[in-house]
Amino acid sequence: MRKFSIGIVLVLVVALFTGFAQAQDDAMKTVTDMAGRTVTLKQEPTAIAATGQPGAVLLYTLCPEKLIAWNSELTADSLFFIPEAYAALPVIGSLQGGKPAANPEEVVALAPDVIVYMTTLTKQTAAKADEIQAQTGVPVVVASFDLLSIGESYRFLGGALDCADKAEALAQYCDALIADVGEKAASISEDARVTFYYTSGGAGLQTSPAGTNHTELIEYAGGINVVDLPAESNGRLKADMERILAWQPDVIIASTPEVLKSVLKWENVNAVSNGKAYTAPTIPFAWLDAPVSVNRLIGLYWAAETLYPEVYGYDISACAKEFYSLFYGVDLSDEALADLLP
């Protein structure tokens, strides 16, 4: 009888702990995302995808061990900064309308616990997130990739994805940087403001008007965008040399060294003839706008110092070392930094 009782007790104990472990695995929570949507997801998500590369880059800086895919191919140069385990993640394409488009079935096959949709918050954002969620059957949470919302996005995702401590450290960095640049930019008088033309391709003719995510960091640093045309798609448009000659910007900023080569042929544009055409680093992710994500934080330092060195006085080398260490987990050597900076 005693042996039977002990056996029953052991069975009950095993069942109790098995049930507890299963309950822990199945534990769920409800969050309200940055689009105001209520979403139910795992208490501790371990496999996370993004709808586009902006979200994937933020997830890589926040919880790389939970990231299960990229949305765009990484460049060969970026592999120097990204460990092989993460560089080898599959590329799924975009779930939010970009190219290449993702196959929802292939995304679902990776078994994500949650999908992060980073975007500019508009009236259509919640509906688009609901559409992706219905299409995949996976919980979708929305976060903003607008420059001034990055800290808030980190805090929200840190809580939703069970990595709040690291999120808070990154958020504090974002808040401090944005506050410092904002304060210094406010001290620049109107007559001292620098005009700029930003180009991201098309032999220097592809550009973005004021108020878009592609140029917001340059504008936030105090630059005045000369492009006064409406955007055609994705915040971009095609200019022509007649307009550029009429605008005569003080500074030209090109997205890549290849684009800068085209710009440097424009001898009749004052910015070029005055030696004020520049480009920022592009690896592992471009400092300016490709993708429109947290990689732009170091670009904000760079743009501020490029436009107004007498106002900001930032040591870009020191800023880059701090940013790459905190966000990418990379300790930049002086040699690597020299190769990185244009």
Short mmCIF file of C-alpha atoms in Angstrom, two decimals:
data_model
loop_
_atom_site.label_atom_id
_atom_site.label_comp_id
_atom_site.label_asym_id
_atom_site.label_seq_id
_atom_site.Cartn_x
_atom_site.Cartn_y
_atom_site.Cartn_z
CA MET A 1 0.00 0.00 0.00
CA ARG A 2 2.81 2.34 0.92
CA LYS A 3 4.64 1.61 -2.33
CA PHE A 4 1.47 2.22 -4.31
CA SER A 5 0.93 5.57 -2.55
CA ILE A 6 4.50 6.70 -3.22
CA GLY A 7 4.12 5.73 -6.87
CA ILE A 8 0.92 7.74 -7.16
CA VAL A 9 2.61 10.72 -5.54
CA LEU A 10 5.53 10.51 -7.98
CA VAL A 11 3.18 10.35 -10.94
CA LEU A 12 1.29 13.38 -9.66
CA VAL A 13 4.50 15.32 -9.09
CA VAL A 14 5.75 14.57 -12.59
CA ALA A 15 2.39 15.52 -14.05
CA LEU A 16 2.36 18.73 -12.04
CA PHE A 17 5.79 19.82 -13.25
CA THR A 18 5.07 18.76 -16.82
CA GLY A 19 1.86 20.75 -16.76
CA PHE A 20 3.66 23.73 -15.24
CA ALA A 21 6.33 23.63 -17.96
CA GLN A 22 3.66 23.35 -20.63
CA ALA A 23 1.76 26.26 -19.09
CA GLN A 24 4.95 28.31 -19.15
CA ASP A 25 5.46 27.46 -22.84
CA ASP A 26 1.86 28.40 -23.61
CA ALA A 27 1.81 31.59 -21.49
CA MET A 28 0.42 34.50 -23.45
CA LYS A 29 0.19 38.24 -22.97
CA THR A 30 -1.68 41.11 -24.53
CA VAL A 31 0.10 44.25 -25.74
CA THR A 32 -1.06 47.48 -27.33
CA ASP A 33 1.23 48.34 -30.23
CA MET A 34 2.20 51.77 -31.51
CA ALA A 35 -0.71 51.81 -33.97
CA GLY A 36 -3.14 51.31 -31.05
CA ARG A 37 -3.87 47.68 -31.92
CA THR A 38 -4.38 45.05 -29.22
CA VAL A 39 -2.31 41.95 -29.99
CA THR A 40 -1.96 38.67 -28.11
CA LEU A 41 1.41 36.95 -28.31
CA LYS A 42 3.69 34.62 -26.38
CA GLN A 43 4.93 35.84 -23.03
CA GLU A 44 8.50 35.14 -24.12
CA PRO A 45 8.78 35.12 -27.93
CA THR A 46 11.94 33.42 -29.19
CA ALA A 47 11.51 33.51 -32.99
CA ILE A 48 10.86 36.93 -34.51
CA ALA A 49 10.56 38.11 -38.13
CA ALA A 50 9.98 41.54 -39.63
CA THR A 51 7.81 42.74 -42.49
CA GLY A 52 10.72 44.71 -43.97
CA GLN A 53 14.43 45.42 -43.52
CA PRO A 54 13.87 48.43 -41.19
CA GLY A 55 12.34 46.10 -38.61
CA ALA A 56 14.98 43.41 -39.18
CA VAL A 57 17.79 45.90 -38.52
CA LEU A 58 16.19 47.10 -35.29
CA LEU A 59 15.66 43.50 -34.15
CA TYR A 60 19.31 42.73 -34.95
CA THR A 61 20.41 45.54 -32.64
CA LEU A 62 17.95 44.56 -29.91
CA CYS A 63 17.71 40.76 -29.81
CA PRO A 64 19.79 39.21 -32.62
CA GLU A 65 19.43 35.73 -31.13
CA LYS A 66 15.66 35.92 -31.78
CA LEU A 67 15.86 37.21 -35.36
CA ILE A 68 15.00 34.42 -37.83
CA ALA A 69 15.35 36.17 -41.20
CA TRP A 70 16.45 39.25 -43.12
CA ASN A 71 14.14 40.92 -45.61
CA SER A 72 16.85 42.06 -48.03
CA GLU A 73 20.21 40.61 -49.05
CA LEU A 74 23.16 41.84 -47.02
CA THR A 75 26.00 43.43 -48.96
CA ALA A 76 29.32 41.59 -49.14
CA ASP A 77 31.05 44.41 -47.24
CA SER A 78 28.59 44.17 -44.36
CA LEU A 79 29.69 40.61 -43.57
CA PHE A 80 32.84 42.02 -41.94
CA PHE A 81 30.60 43.44 -39.19
CA ILE A 82 27.96 40.70 -38.91
CA PRO A 83 28.79 37.28 -37.40
CA GLU A 84 28.33 34.32 -39.73
CA ALA A 85 25.45 32.87 -37.69
CA TYR A 86 23.37 36.00 -38.36
CA ALA A 87 24.67 36.65 -41.86
CA ALA A 88 23.49 33.16 -42.85
CA LEU A 89 19.86 33.80 -41.90
CA PRO A 90 17.39 33.32 -44.78
CA VAL A 91 16.18 36.29 -46.82
CA ILE A 92 12.39 36.37 -47.03
CA GLY A 93 11.62 39.59 -48.90
CA SER A 94 9.05 42.22 -47.92
CA LEU A 95 5.59 41.64 -46.47
CA GLN A 96 4.62 45.29 -46.77
CA GLY A 97 4.74 45.96 -50.48
CA GLY A 98 8.46 46.33 -51.11
CA LYS A 99 10.63 44.34 -53.50
CA PRO A 100 11.39 41.51 -53.54
CA ALA A 101 7.97 40.51 -52.21
CA ALA A 102 7.85 37.84 -49.53
CA ASN A 103 5.96 34.58 -49.97
CA PRO A 104 3.73 34.40 -46.85
CA GLU A 105 3.90 30.61 -46.87
CA GLU A 106 7.69 30.70 -46.68
CA VAL A 107 7.52 33.16 -43.79
CA VAL A 108 5.05 30.95 -41.91
CA ALA A 109 7.31 27.93 -42.52
CA LEU A 110 9.98 29.63 -40.38
CA ALA A 111 7.51 29.47 -37.44
CA PRO A 112 7.82 33.04 -36.14
CA ASP A 113 6.19 33.75 -32.78
CA VAL A 114 5.59 37.35 -33.80
CA ILE A 115 6.20 39.63 -36.79
CA VAL A 116 7.36 43.24 -36.30
CA TYR A 117 5.98 45.83 -38.73
CA MET A 118 8.11 48.99 -38.63
CA THR A 119 6.72 51.91 -40.59
CA THR A 120 5.57 55.50 -40.44
CA LEU A 121 2.31 55.56 -38.52
CA THR A 122 -0.61 56.63 -40.73
CA LYS A 123 -4.36 56.08 -40.83
CA GLN A 124 -3.74 52.98 -42.95
CA THR A 125 -1.10 51.38 -40.73
CA ALA A 126 -3.42 49.42 -38.44
CA ALA A 127 -5.38 48.02 -41.38
CA LYS A 128 -2.17 46.94 -43.13
CA ALA A 129 -0.93 45.23 -39.98
CA ASP A 130 -4.26 43.42 -39.62
CA GLU A 131 -3.99 42.31 -43.24
CA ILE A 132 -0.50 40.85 -42.73
CA GLN A 133 -1.65 39.15 -39.54
CA ALA A 134 -4.63 37.57 -41.29
CA GLN A 135 -2.47 36.55 -44.24
CA THR A 136 0.13 34.76 -42.11
CA GLY A 137 -1.82 33.74 -39.01
CA VAL A 138 1.05 35.17 -36.93
CA PRO A 139 0.67 38.02 -34.40
CA VAL A 140 1.89 41.32 -35.89
CA VAL A 141 3.00 44.28 -33.78
CA VAL A 142 3.55 47.77 -35.17
CA ALA A 143 6.44 50.08 -34.24
CA SER A 144 7.37 53.46 -35.71
CA PHE A 145 10.61 54.01 -37.59
CA ASP A 146 10.31 57.81 -37.55
CA LEU A 147 13.55 59.30 -36.22
CA LEU A 148 12.02 60.99 -33.19
CA SER A 149 10.12 57.82 -32.21
CA ILE A 150 13.05 55.40 -32.17
CA GLY A 151 13.46 55.48 -28.40
CA GLU A 152 9.76 54.83 -27.91
CA SER A 153 9.92 51.97 -30.43
CA TYR A 154 12.76 50.32 -28.53
CA ARG A 155 10.86 50.54 -25.25
CA PHE A 156 7.68 49.13 -26.76
CA LEU A 157 9.45 46.25 -28.50
CA GLY A 158 11.60 45.56 -25.46
CA GLY A 159 8.47 44.94 -23.42
CA ALA A 160 6.66 43.02 -26.15
CA LEU A 161 9.61 40.80 -27.04
CA ASP A 162 10.96 40.15 -23.52
CA CYS A 163 14.20 42.13 -23.79
CA ALA A 164 13.32 45.28 -21.85
CA ASP A 165 16.71 45.88 -20.19
CA LYS A 166 18.67 46.10 -23.43
CA ALA A 167 15.85 48.08 -25.04
CA GLU A 168 16.03 50.67 -22.29
CA ALA A 169 19.79 51.10 -22.73
CA LEU A 170 19.37 51.65 -26.47
CA ALA A 171 16.37 53.92 -25.94
CA GLN A 172 18.34 56.13 -23.57
CA TYR A 173 21.07 56.50 -26.19
CA CYS A 174 18.44 57.51 -28.77
CA ASP A 175 16.80 60.02 -26.44
CA ALA A 176 20.11 61.64 -25.46
CA LEU A 177 21.29 61.95 -29.07
CA ILE A 178 18.03 63.38 -30.36
CA ALA A 179 17.80 65.84 -27.48
CA ASP A 180 21.37 67.05 -27.97
CA VAL A 181 21.04 67.53 -31.72
CA GLY A 182 17.65 69.20 -31.30
CA GLU A 183 18.99 71.66 -28.75
CA LYS A 184 22.00 72.59 -30.88
CA ALA A 185 19.93 72.83 -34.08
CA ALA A 186 17.59 75.29 -32.36
CA SER A 187 20.56 77.60 -31.77
CA ILE A 188 21.29 78.00 -35.49
CA SER A 189 19.99 81.30 -36.81
CA GLU A 190 17.87 81.32 -39.95
CA ASP A 191 20.44 83.23 -41.99
CA ALA A 192 23.12 80.67 -41.06
CA ARG A 193 21.09 77.66 -42.21
CA VAL A 194 22.66 75.48 -44.89
CA THR A 195 20.64 74.29 -47.90
CA PHE A 196 21.18 70.75 -49.15
CA TYR A 197 20.25 68.38 -51.95
CA TYR A 198 20.10 64.68 -51.11
CA THR A 199 20.41 62.04 -53.81
CA SER A 200 20.06 58.30 -53.54
CA GLY A 201 20.63 57.17 -57.11
CA GLY A 202 19.71 57.69 -60.74
CA ALA A 203 23.08 59.30 -61.58
CA GLY A 204 22.36 61.81 -58.84
CA LEU A 205 18.88 62.71 -60.04
CA GLN A 206 16.85 60.51 -57.67
CA THR A 207 16.04 62.58 -54.61
CA SER A 208 13.54 63.09 -51.80
CA PRO A 209 11.56 66.19 -50.83
CA ALA A 210 11.41 67.75 -47.39
CA GLY A 211 9.46 65.91 -44.73
CA THR A 212 10.27 62.36 -45.86
CA ASN A 213 12.02 59.69 -43.83
CA HIS A 214 14.88 59.74 -46.32
CA THR A 215 15.92 63.27 -45.42
CA GLU A 216 14.48 63.81 -41.93
CA LEU A 217 17.78 63.32 -40.11
CA ILE A 218 19.49 65.99 -42.26
CA GLU A 219 16.58 68.36 -41.72
CA TYR A 220 16.51 67.64 -37.99
CA ALA A 221 20.18 68.63 -37.81
CA GLY A 222 19.25 72.02 -39.27
CA GLY A 223 19.61 71.52 -43.01
CA ILE A 224 17.10 73.06 -45.43
CA ASN A 225 16.04 70.71 -48.22
CA VAL A 226 15.97 72.54 -51.56
CA VAL A 227 13.64 69.97 -53.15
CA ASP A 228 10.19 71.55 -53.31
CA LEU A 229 8.46 68.90 -55.44
CA PRO A 230 5.91 66.28 -54.31
CA ALA A 231 7.21 62.76 -53.81
CA GLU A 232 6.25 60.23 -56.47
CA SER A 233 6.56 56.95 -54.52
CA ASN A 234 8.30 55.71 -51.37
CA GLY A 235 9.20 59.30 -50.58
CA ARG A 236 11.34 59.65 -53.72
CA LEU A 237 11.17 61.52 -57.02
CA LYS A 238 13.22 62.22 -60.13
CA ALA A 239 14.80 65.66 -60.51
CA ASP A 240 16.62 67.11 -63.54
CA MET A 241 19.75 69.19 -63.97
CA GLU A 242 17.78 72.33 -64.83
CA ARG A 243 16.12 72.25 -61.43
CA ILE A 244 19.32 71.42 -59.59
CA LEU A 245 21.08 74.35 -61.23
CA ALA A 246 18.18 76.58 -60.18
CA TRP A 247 18.24 75.27 -56.60
CA GLN A 248 22.04 75.66 -56.24
CA PRO A 249 22.27 73.92 -52.85
CA ASP A 250 25.09 74.79 -50.47
CA VAL A 251 25.77 71.08 -49.87
CA ILE A 252 25.05 67.87 -51.76
CA ILE A 253 24.80 64.60 -49.85
CA ALA A 254 24.91 61.36 -51.83
CA SER A 255 23.72 58.06 -50.42
CA THR A 256 26.70 56.02 -51.63
CA PRO A 257 30.20 56.57 -53.05
CA GLU A 258 28.91 55.39 -56.44
CA VAL A 259 26.23 58.08 -56.51
CA LEU A 260 28.78 60.67 -55.38
CA LYS A 261 30.91 59.89 -58.44
CA SER A 262 28.04 61.04 -60.66
CA VAL A 263 27.50 64.17 -58.59
CA LEU A 264 31.15 65.21 -58.77
CA LYS A 265 30.76 65.71 -62.54
CA TRP A 266 28.37 68.63 -61.93
CA GLU A 267 30.92 71.42 -62.22
CA ASN A 268 28.26 74.13 -62.60
CA VAL A 269 26.65 73.33 -59.25
CA ASN A 270 28.08 75.47 -56.45
CA ALA A 271 28.21 72.67 -53.90
CA VAL A 272 30.45 70.66 -56.21
CA SER A 273 32.70 73.53 -57.27
CA ASN A 274 33.06 74.53 -53.61
CA GLY A 275 34.04 71.00 -52.56
CA LYS A 276 30.89 70.42 -50.53
CA ALA A 277 29.58 67.18 -51.98
CA TYR A 278 29.74 64.31 -49.50
CA THR A 279 28.74 60.73 -48.81
CA ALA A 280 28.40 58.82 -45.55
CA PRO A 281 29.47 55.24 -44.71
CA THR A 282 27.18 52.44 -45.85
CA ILE A 283 28.21 49.32 -43.92
CA PRO A 284 26.90 47.21 -42.39
CA PHE A 285 23.85 49.43 -43.02
CA ALA A 286 23.83 52.88 -44.62
CA TRP A 287 24.10 55.78 -42.20
CA LEU A 288 21.50 57.85 -44.06
CA ASP A 289 18.41 55.97 -45.16
CA ALA A 290 18.93 52.44 -46.44
CA PRO A 291 17.07 51.05 -44.67
CA VAL A 292 15.07 53.68 -42.80
CA SER A 293 15.85 52.32 -39.36
CA VAL A 294 18.11 52.74 -36.34
CA ASN A 295 21.21 52.78 -38.55
CA ARG A 296 20.32 56.45 -39.15
CA LEU A 297 21.27 57.36 -35.59
CA ILE A 298 24.98 57.44 -36.38
CA GLY A 299 23.98 59.21 -39.60
CA LEU A 300 22.42 61.95 -37.50
CA TYR A 301 25.77 62.58 -35.83
CA TRP A 302 27.45 62.59 -39.24
CA ALA A 303 24.95 64.92 -40.92
CA ALA A 304 25.03 67.39 -38.03
CA GLU A 305 28.82 67.55 -38.04
CA THR A 306 29.01 67.72 -41.85
CA LEU A 307 26.60 70.67 -42.10
CA TYR A 308 27.59 72.64 -39.00
CA PRO A 309 30.93 71.55 -37.52
CA GLU A 310 31.20 74.85 -35.64
CA VAL A 311 27.85 74.20 -33.92
CA TYR A 312 28.06 70.51 -33.06
CA GLY A 313 31.74 69.68 -32.61
CA TYR A 314 31.16 65.93 -32.65
CA ASP A 315 34.10 63.53 -32.87
CA ILE A 316 32.68 61.23 -35.56
CA SER A 317 35.32 58.56 -34.95
CA ALA A 318 34.44 58.36 -31.25
CA CYS A 319 30.70 58.47 -32.04
CA ALA A 320 31.06 55.63 -34.55
CA LYS A 321 33.00 53.44 -32.11
CA GLU A 322 30.37 53.94 -29.41
CA PHE A 323 27.44 53.32 -31.77
CA TYR A 324 28.90 50.21 -33.40
CA SER A 325 29.74 48.73 -30.01
CA LEU A 326 26.36 49.40 -28.43
CA PHE A 327 24.09 48.65 -31.39
CA TYR A 328 26.04 46.15 -33.51
CA GLY A 329 28.24 44.55 -30.87
CA VAL A 330 31.35 45.46 -32.87
CA ASP A 331 34.48 47.01 -31.39
CA LEU A 332 35.88 49.11 -34.23
CA SER A 333 39.65 49.16 -34.51
CA ASP A 334 41.31 52.34 -35.77
CA GLU A 335 42.12 50.50 -39.00
CA ALA A 336 38.53 49.34 -39.50
CA LEU A 337 37.27 52.84 -38.72
CA ALA A 338 39.64 54.37 -41.30
CA ASP A 339 38.30 51.96 -43.92
CA LEU A 340 34.72 52.73 -42.91
CA LEU A 341 34.81 56.52 -43.08
CA PRO A 342 34.85 58.02 -46.61
#
